[in-house]
Amino acid sequence: MQTKSAARNIFYGGSVFFLVILIGLVVHSHLYIINESTDSTTLTASVERGKRIWEDNACINCHTLLGEGAYFAPELGDVCKRFGGADYGGAESIAAFIAAQPSGIEGRRQMPNFNLSEDELVDIANFLCWAGTIDTKGWPPRGSQE
């Protein structure tokens, strides 16, 4: 039979043990994000401005980006690749697509026109192309339709 002090020591010892494990996992995740999963060599001022445009216009309220956000509109983590890739005019195609909204096609959900300037369109397209370079280890999972 355990005494009260033995039970207290098990409680405190277990709490400290799991706290140390939690801190180790947080540090490991942070270092992984900083050193491996983020493509910081291509992180430009235009990409940063594009991220601000993404946030200011609440694009995540309709779209998902790497699995985060709403599911009303398409996932945009690989949009640059779907539009031809960064080296084959993907960013320019994305900017032109956003500028042409709403498309007016009957029966389809319409993306509003945010009246972005030409520079803002380039910035948001560069941000989306940069987001596509993040190593997500296969997240979000894709269906079998690909």
mmCIF file of N, CA and C in Angstrom, residues 16-108:
data_model
loop_
_atom_site.group_PDB
_atom_site.id
_atom_site.type_symbol
_atom_site.label_atom_id
_atom_site.label_comp_id
_atom_site.label_asym_id
_atom_site.label_seq_id
_atom_site.Cartn_x
_atom_site.Cartn_y
_atom_site.Cartn_z
ATOM 1 N N VAL A 16 6.540 16.197 -13.946
ATOM 2 C CA VAL A 16 7.813 16.740 -14.430
ATOM 3 C C VAL A 16 8.286 15.954 -15.650
ATOM 4 N N PHE A 17 8.159 14.629 -15.609
ATOM 5 C CA PHE A 17 8.576 13.791 -16.728
ATOM 6 C C PHE A 17 7.831 14.185 -18.014
ATOM 7 N N PHE A 18 6.510 14.297 -17.944
ATOM 8 C CA PHE A 18 5.749 14.630 -19.145
ATOM 9 C C PHE A 18 5.945 16.083 -19.561
ATOM 10 N N LEU A 19 6.207 16.975 -18.615
ATOM 11 C CA LEU A 19 6.510 18.362 -18.963
ATOM 12 C C LEU A 19 7.815 18.439 -19.744
ATOM 13 N N VAL A 20 8.824 17.683 -19.335
ATOM 14 C CA VAL A 20 10.099 17.656 -20.056
ATOM 15 C C VAL A 20 9.895 17.105 -21.468
ATOM 16 N N ILE A 21 9.089 16.057 -21.603
ATOM 17 C CA ILE A 21 8.808 15.505 -22.942
ATOM 18 C C ILE A 21 8.091 16.543 -23.801
ATOM 19 N N LEU A 22 7.108 17.237 -23.239
ATOM 20 C CA LEU A 22 6.382 18.267 -23.980
ATOM 21 C C LEU A 22 7.322 19.367 -24.441
ATOM 22 N N ILE A 23 8.176 19.854 -23.579
ATOM 23 C CA ILE A 23 9.131 20.910 -23.948
ATOM 24 C C ILE A 23 10.065 20.416 -25.054
ATOM 25 N N GLY A 24 10.526 19.185 -24.953
ATOM 26 C CA GLY A 24 11.389 18.625 -25.993
ATOM 27 C C GLY A 24 10.694 18.548 -27.340
ATOM 28 N N LEU A 25 9.420 18.157 -27.357
ATOM 29 C CA LEU A 25 8.676 18.082 -28.612
ATOM 30 C C LEU A 25 8.445 19.469 -29.207
ATOM 31 N N VAL A 26 8.159 20.456 -28.360
ATOM 32 C CA VAL A 26 7.953 21.821 -28.849
ATOM 33 C C VAL A 26 9.248 22.359 -29.458
ATOM 34 N N VAL A 27 10.365 22.169 -28.794
ATOM 35 C CA VAL A 27 11.654 22.639 -29.319
ATOM 36 C C VAL A 27 11.977 21.930 -30.631
ATOM 37 N N HIS A 28 11.759 20.619 -30.683
ATOM 38 C CA HIS A 28 12.027 19.870 -31.907
ATOM 39 C C HIS A 28 11.156 20.381 -33.058
ATOM 40 N N SER A 29 9.872 20.617 -32.813
ATOM 41 C CA SER A 29 8.976 21.123 -33.855
ATOM 42 C C SER A 29 9.405 22.500 -34.330
ATOM 43 N N HIS A 30 9.766 23.367 -33.392
ATOM 44 C CA HIS A 30 10.205 24.714 -33.759
ATOM 45 C C HIS A 30 11.469 24.662 -34.623
ATOM 46 N N LEU A 31 12.431 23.879 -34.224
ATOM 47 C CA LEU A 31 13.674 23.766 -35.006
ATOM 48 C C LEU A 31 13.413 23.154 -36.375
ATOM 49 N N TYR A 32 12.488 22.202 -36.459
ATOM 50 C CA TYR A 32 12.153 21.607 -37.749
ATOM 51 C C TYR A 32 11.535 22.653 -38.681
ATOM 52 N N ILE A 33 10.622 23.459 -38.134
ATOM 53 C CA ILE A 33 9.968 24.489 -38.953
ATOM 54 C C ILE A 33 10.995 25.501 -39.436
ATOM 55 N N ILE A 34 11.867 25.958 -38.560
ATOM 56 C CA ILE A 34 12.849 26.985 -38.902
ATOM 57 C C ILE A 34 13.907 26.459 -39.866
ATOM 58 N N ASN A 35 14.413 25.244 -39.635
ATOM 59 C CA ASN A 35 15.574 24.763 -40.386
ATOM 60 C C ASN A 35 15.261 23.879 -41.578
ATOM 61 N N GLU A 36 14.138 23.175 -41.569
ATOM 62 C CA GLU A 36 13.910 22.195 -42.626
ATOM 63 C C GLU A 36 12.666 22.431 -43.462
ATOM 64 N N SER A 37 11.531 22.701 -42.859
ATOM 65 C CA SER A 37 10.301 22.722 -43.643
ATOM 66 C C SER A 37 10.046 24.042 -44.343
ATOM 67 N N THR A 38 10.640 25.140 -43.887
ATOM 68 C CA THR A 38 10.414 26.439 -44.495
ATOM 69 C C THR A 38 11.520 26.755 -45.491
ATOM 70 N N ASP A 39 11.109 27.105 -46.711
ATOM 71 C CA ASP A 39 12.071 27.464 -47.746
ATOM 72 C C ASP A 39 12.406 28.950 -47.602
ATOM 73 N N SER A 40 13.263 29.255 -46.635
ATOM 74 C CA SER A 40 13.566 30.656 -46.347
ATOM 75 C C SER A 40 14.455 31.304 -47.389
ATOM 76 N N THR A 41 15.120 30.524 -48.247
ATOM 77 C CA THR A 41 15.984 31.120 -49.269
ATOM 78 C C THR A 41 15.173 31.867 -50.318
ATOM 79 N N THR A 42 13.913 31.475 -50.510
ATOM 80 C CA THR A 42 13.071 32.146 -51.507
ATOM 81 C C THR A 42 12.052 33.080 -50.868
ATOM 82 N N LEU A 43 12.202 33.324 -49.577
ATOM 83 C CA LEU A 43 11.278 34.220 -48.870
ATOM 84 C C LEU A 43 11.674 35.664 -49.163
ATOM 85 N N THR A 44 10.900 36.333 -50.010
ATOM 86 C CA THR A 44 11.219 37.693 -50.441
ATOM 87 C C THR A 44 10.245 38.694 -49.823
ATOM 88 N N ALA A 45 10.520 39.971 -50.037
ATOM 89 C CA ALA A 45 9.617 41.020 -49.560
ATOM 90 C C ALA A 45 8.258 40.905 -50.239
ATOM 91 N N SER A 46 8.244 40.520 -51.496
ATOM 92 C CA SER A 46 6.980 40.339 -52.213
ATOM 93 C C SER A 46 6.145 39.221 -51.594
ATOM 94 N N VAL A 47 6.802 38.142 -51.201
ATOM 95 C CA VAL A 47 6.093 37.034 -50.545
ATOM 96 C C VAL A 47 5.496 37.505 -49.219
ATOM 97 N N GLU A 48 6.250 38.285 -48.462
ATOM 98 C CA GLU A 48 5.741 38.795 -47.183
ATOM 99 C C GLU A 48 4.544 39.729 -47.399
ATOM 100 N N ARG A 49 4.637 40.586 -48.419
ATOM 101 C CA ARG A 49 3.489 41.468 -48.717
ATOM 102 C C ARG A 49 2.288 40.635 -49.151
ATOM 103 N N GLY A 50 2.542 39.596 -49.913
ATOM 104 C CA GLY A 50 1.457 38.713 -50.346
ATOM 105 C C GLY A 50 0.768 38.040 -49.184
ATOM 106 N N LYS A 51 1.541 37.664 -48.182
ATOM 107 C CA LYS A 51 0.941 37.053 -46.988
ATOM 108 C C LYS A 51 0.052 38.058 -46.260
ATOM 109 N N ARG A 52 0.501 39.312 -46.197
ATOM 110 C CA ARG A 52 -0.325 40.339 -45.562
ATOM 111 C C ARG A 52 -1.621 40.558 -46.349
ATOM 112 N N ILE A 53 -1.524 40.538 -47.680
ATOM 113 C CA ILE A 53 -2.735 40.687 -48.507
ATOM 114 C C ILE A 53 -3.674 39.506 -48.250
ATOM 115 N N TRP A 54 -3.087 38.305 -48.166
ATOM 116 C CA TRP A 54 -3.870 37.097 -47.860
ATOM 117 C C TRP A 54 -4.628 37.278 -46.546
ATOM 118 N N GLU A 55 -3.946 37.805 -45.534
ATOM 119 C CA GLU A 55 -4.567 37.979 -44.220
ATOM 120 C C GLU A 55 -5.572 39.137 -44.213
ATOM 121 N N ASP A 56 -5.202 40.264 -44.842
ATOM 122 C CA ASP A 56 -6.085 41.435 -44.831
ATOM 123 C C ASP A 56 -7.406 41.168 -45.540
ATOM 124 N N ASN A 57 -7.370 40.346 -46.587
ATOM 125 C CA ASN A 57 -8.585 40.059 -47.346
ATOM 126 C C ASN A 57 -9.286 38.795 -46.865
ATOM 127 N N ALA A 58 -8.780 38.222 -45.772
ATOM 128 C CA ALA A 58 -9.402 37.049 -45.146
ATOM 129 C C ALA A 58 -9.638 35.928 -46.156
ATOM 130 N N CYS A 59 -8.657 35.674 -46.998
ATOM 131 C CA CYS A 59 -8.792 34.621 -48.016
ATOM 132 C C CYS A 59 -9.033 33.260 -47.364
ATOM 133 N N ILE A 60 -8.534 33.107 -46.139
ATOM 134 C CA ILE A 60 -8.651 31.829 -45.450
ATOM 135 C C ILE A 60 -10.082 31.560 -44.998
ATOM 136 N N ASN A 61 -10.940 32.571 -45.083
ATOM 137 C CA ASN A 61 -12.344 32.346 -44.740
ATOM 138 C C ASN A 61 -13.061 31.507 -45.790
ATOM 139 N N CYS A 62 -12.492 31.434 -46.992
ATOM 140 C CA CYS A 62 -13.068 30.606 -48.066
ATOM 141 C C CYS A 62 -12.126 29.471 -48.453
ATOM 142 N N HIS A 63 -10.836 29.774 -48.581
ATOM 143 C CA HIS A 63 -9.846 28.804 -49.057
ATOM 144 C C HIS A 63 -9.118 28.141 -47.890
ATOM 145 N N THR A 64 -8.540 26.968 -48.175
ATOM 146 C CA THR A 64 -7.587 26.373 -47.256
ATOM 147 C C THR A 64 -6.203 26.573 -47.847
ATOM 148 N N LEU A 65 -5.234 26.694 -46.975
ATOM 149 C CA LEU A 65 -3.844 26.766 -47.384
ATOM 150 C C LEU A 65 -3.087 25.777 -46.516
ATOM 151 N N LEU A 66 -2.608 24.715 -47.111
ATOM 152 C CA LEU A 66 -1.922 23.636 -46.421
ATOM 153 C C LEU A 66 -2.807 23.042 -45.326
ATOM 154 N N GLY A 67 -4.085 22.929 -45.635
ATOM 155 C CA GLY A 67 -5.031 22.290 -44.731
ATOM 156 C C GLY A 67 -5.666 23.199 -43.707
ATOM 157 N N GLU A 68 -5.244 24.468 -43.637
ATOM 158 C CA GLU A 68 -5.809 25.415 -42.675
ATOM 159 C C GLU A 68 -6.780 26.335 -43.383
ATOM 160 N N GLY A 69 -7.951 26.519 -42.822
ATOM 161 C CA GLY A 69 -8.906 27.458 -43.373
ATOM 162 C C GLY A 69 -10.235 26.798 -43.658
ATOM 163 N N ALA A 70 -11.063 27.516 -44.408
ATOM 164 C CA ALA A 70 -12.400 27.034 -44.718
ATOM 165 C C ALA A 70 -12.371 26.163 -45.975
ATOM 166 N N TYR A 71 -13.411 25.399 -46.154
ATOM 167 C CA TYR A 71 -13.476 24.474 -47.281
ATOM 168 C C TYR A 71 -14.536 24.887 -48.293
ATOM 169 N N PHE A 72 -14.834 26.185 -48.375
ATOM 170 C CA PHE A 72 -15.801 26.684 -49.343
ATOM 171 C C PHE A 72 -15.188 26.749 -50.735
ATOM 172 N N ALA A 73 -13.911 27.092 -50.803
ATOM 173 C CA ALA A 73 -13.211 27.250 -52.087
ATOM 174 C C ALA A 73 -11.996 26.308 -52.090
ATOM 175 N N PRO A 74 -11.345 26.153 -53.246
ATOM 176 C CA PRO A 74 -10.269 25.157 -53.345
ATOM 177 C C PRO A 74 -9.080 25.395 -52.415
ATOM 178 N N GLU A 75 -8.402 24.283 -52.084
ATOM 179 C CA GLU A 75 -7.119 24.306 -51.372
ATOM 180 C C GLU A 75 -6.092 24.979 -52.286
ATOM 181 N N LEU A 76 -5.289 25.868 -51.709
ATOM 182 C CA LEU A 76 -4.348 26.634 -52.526
ATOM 183 C C LEU A 76 -2.887 26.294 -52.264
ATOM 184 N N GLY A 77 -2.616 25.256 -51.500
ATOM 185 C CA GLY A 77 -1.229 24.889 -51.221
ATOM 186 C C GLY A 77 -0.456 24.491 -52.462
ATOM 187 N N ASP A 78 -1.143 23.974 -53.467
ATOM 188 C CA ASP A 78 -0.463 23.565 -54.693
ATOM 189 C C ASP A 78 -0.981 24.319 -55.916
ATOM 190 N N VAL A 79 -1.577 25.497 -55.674
ATOM 191 C CA VAL A 79 -2.181 26.244 -56.784
ATOM 192 C C VAL A 79 -1.145 26.659 -57.825
ATOM 193 N N CYS A 80 0.060 26.989 -57.393
ATOM 194 C CA CYS A 80 1.095 27.412 -58.356
ATOM 195 C C CYS A 80 1.445 26.248 -59.287
ATOM 196 N N LYS A 81 1.536 25.071 -58.715
ATOM 197 C CA LYS A 81 1.822 23.875 -59.516
ATOM 198 C C LYS A 81 0.680 23.615 -60.493
ATOM 199 N N ARG A 82 -0.563 23.775 -60.032
ATOM 200 C CA ARG A 82 -1.724 23.551 -60.903
ATOM 201 C C ARG A 82 -1.795 24.572 -62.024
ATOM 202 N N PHE A 83 -1.230 25.762 -61.805
ATOM 203 C CA PHE A 83 -1.238 26.800 -62.836
ATOM 204 C C PHE A 83 0.049 26.783 -63.661
ATOM 205 N N GLY A 84 0.814 25.738 -63.585
ATOM 206 C CA GLY A 84 1.973 25.610 -64.454
ATOM 207 C C GLY A 84 3.303 25.609 -63.735
ATOM 208 N N GLY A 85 3.332 25.978 -62.459
ATOM 209 C CA GLY A 85 4.589 26.009 -61.716
ATOM 210 C C GLY A 85 5.232 27.375 -61.763
ATOM 211 N N ALA A 86 6.050 27.669 -60.773
ATOM 212 C CA ALA A 86 6.672 28.990 -60.657
ATOM 213 C C ALA A 86 7.575 29.298 -61.848
ATOM 214 N N ASP A 87 8.206 28.286 -62.415
ATOM 215 C CA ASP A 87 9.124 28.507 -63.534
ATOM 216 C C ASP A 87 8.416 28.585 -64.884
ATOM 217 N N TYR A 88 7.138 28.269 -64.911
ATOM 218 C CA TYR A 88 6.407 28.240 -66.184
ATOM 219 C C TYR A 88 5.173 29.134 -66.157
ATOM 220 N N GLY A 89 5.303 30.289 -65.502
ATOM 221 C CA GLY A 89 4.240 31.275 -65.526
ATOM 222 C C GLY A 89 3.112 31.044 -64.549
ATOM 223 N N GLY A 90 3.317 30.201 -63.558
ATOM 224 C CA GLY A 90 2.265 29.935 -62.582
ATOM 225 C C GLY A 90 1.826 31.181 -61.836
ATOM 226 N N ALA A 91 2.795 31.989 -61.402
ATOM 227 C CA ALA A 91 2.459 33.201 -60.650
ATOM 228 C C ALA A 91 1.679 34.184 -61.523
ATOM 229 N N GLU A 92 2.086 34.343 -62.763
ATOM 230 C CA GLU A 92 1.385 35.255 -63.665
ATOM 231 C C GLU A 92 -0.036 34.759 -63.936
ATOM 232 N N SER A 93 -0.195 33.459 -64.067
ATOM 233 C CA SER A 93 -1.521 32.887 -64.307
ATOM 234 C C SER A 93 -2.431 33.074 -63.101
ATOM 235 N N ILE A 94 -1.865 32.920 -61.913
ATOM 236 C CA ILE A 94 -2.657 33.121 -60.694
ATOM 237 C C ILE A 94 -3.107 34.574 -60.603
ATOM 238 N N ALA A 95 -2.185 35.503 -60.856
ATOM 239 C CA ALA A 95 -2.526 36.928 -60.796
ATOM 240 C C ALA A 95 -3.623 37.257 -61.803
ATOM 241 N N ALA A 96 -3.525 36.725 -63.007
ATOM 242 C CA ALA A 96 -4.542 36.981 -64.032
ATOM 243 C C ALA A 96 -5.880 36.364 -63.634
ATOM 244 N N PHE A 97 -5.841 35.187 -63.031
ATOM 245 C CA PHE A 97 -7.073 34.527 -62.592
ATOM 246 C C PHE A 97 -7.773 35.359 -61.529
ATOM 247 N N ILE A 98 -7.021 35.832 -60.539
ATOM 248 C CA ILE A 98 -7.622 36.619 -59.454
ATOM 249 C C ILE A 98 -8.192 37.926 -60.011
ATOM 250 N N ALA A 99 -7.468 38.561 -60.928
ATOM 251 C CA ALA A 99 -7.926 39.831 -61.500
ATOM 252 C C ALA A 99 -9.200 39.650 -62.306
ATOM 253 N N ALA A 100 -9.413 38.467 -62.876
ATOM 254 C CA ALA A 100 -10.574 38.216 -63.740
ATOM 255 C C ALA A 100 -11.828 37.820 -62.966
ATOM 256 N N GLN A 101 -11.758 37.787 -61.629
ATOM 257 C CA GLN A 101 -12.912 37.358 -60.836
ATOM 258 C C GLN A 101 -13.849 38.518 -60.570
ATOM 259 N N PRO A 102 -15.136 38.286 -60.452
ATOM 260 C CA PRO A 102 -15.833 37.016 -60.608
ATOM 261 C C PRO A 102 -15.953 36.641 -62.082
ATOM 262 N N SER A 103 -15.932 35.356 -62.335
ATOM 263 C CA SER A 103 -15.920 34.879 -63.719
ATOM 264 C C SER A 103 -17.279 34.999 -64.385
ATOM 265 N N GLY A 104 -18.351 34.979 -63.618
ATOM 266 C CA GLY A 104 -19.688 35.098 -64.187
ATOM 267 C C GLY A 104 -20.211 33.798 -64.781
ATOM 268 N N ILE A 105 -19.511 32.697 -64.562
ATOM 269 C CA ILE A 105 -19.960 31.411 -65.087
ATOM 270 C C ILE A 105 -21.150 30.943 -64.262
ATOM 271 N N GLU A 106 -22.244 30.648 -64.931
ATOM 272 C CA GLU A 106 -23.464 30.203 -64.260
ATOM 273 C C GLU A 106 -23.239 28.895 -63.503
ATOM 274 N N GLY A 107 -23.819 28.795 -62.322
ATOM 275 C CA GLY A 107 -23.787 27.563 -61.562
ATOM 276 C C GLY A 107 -22.511 27.313 -60.785
ATOM 277 N N ARG A 108 -21.573 28.234 -60.825
ATOM 278 C CA ARG A 108 -20.322 28.055 -60.082
ATOM 279 C C ARG A 108 -20.240 29.105 -58.984
#
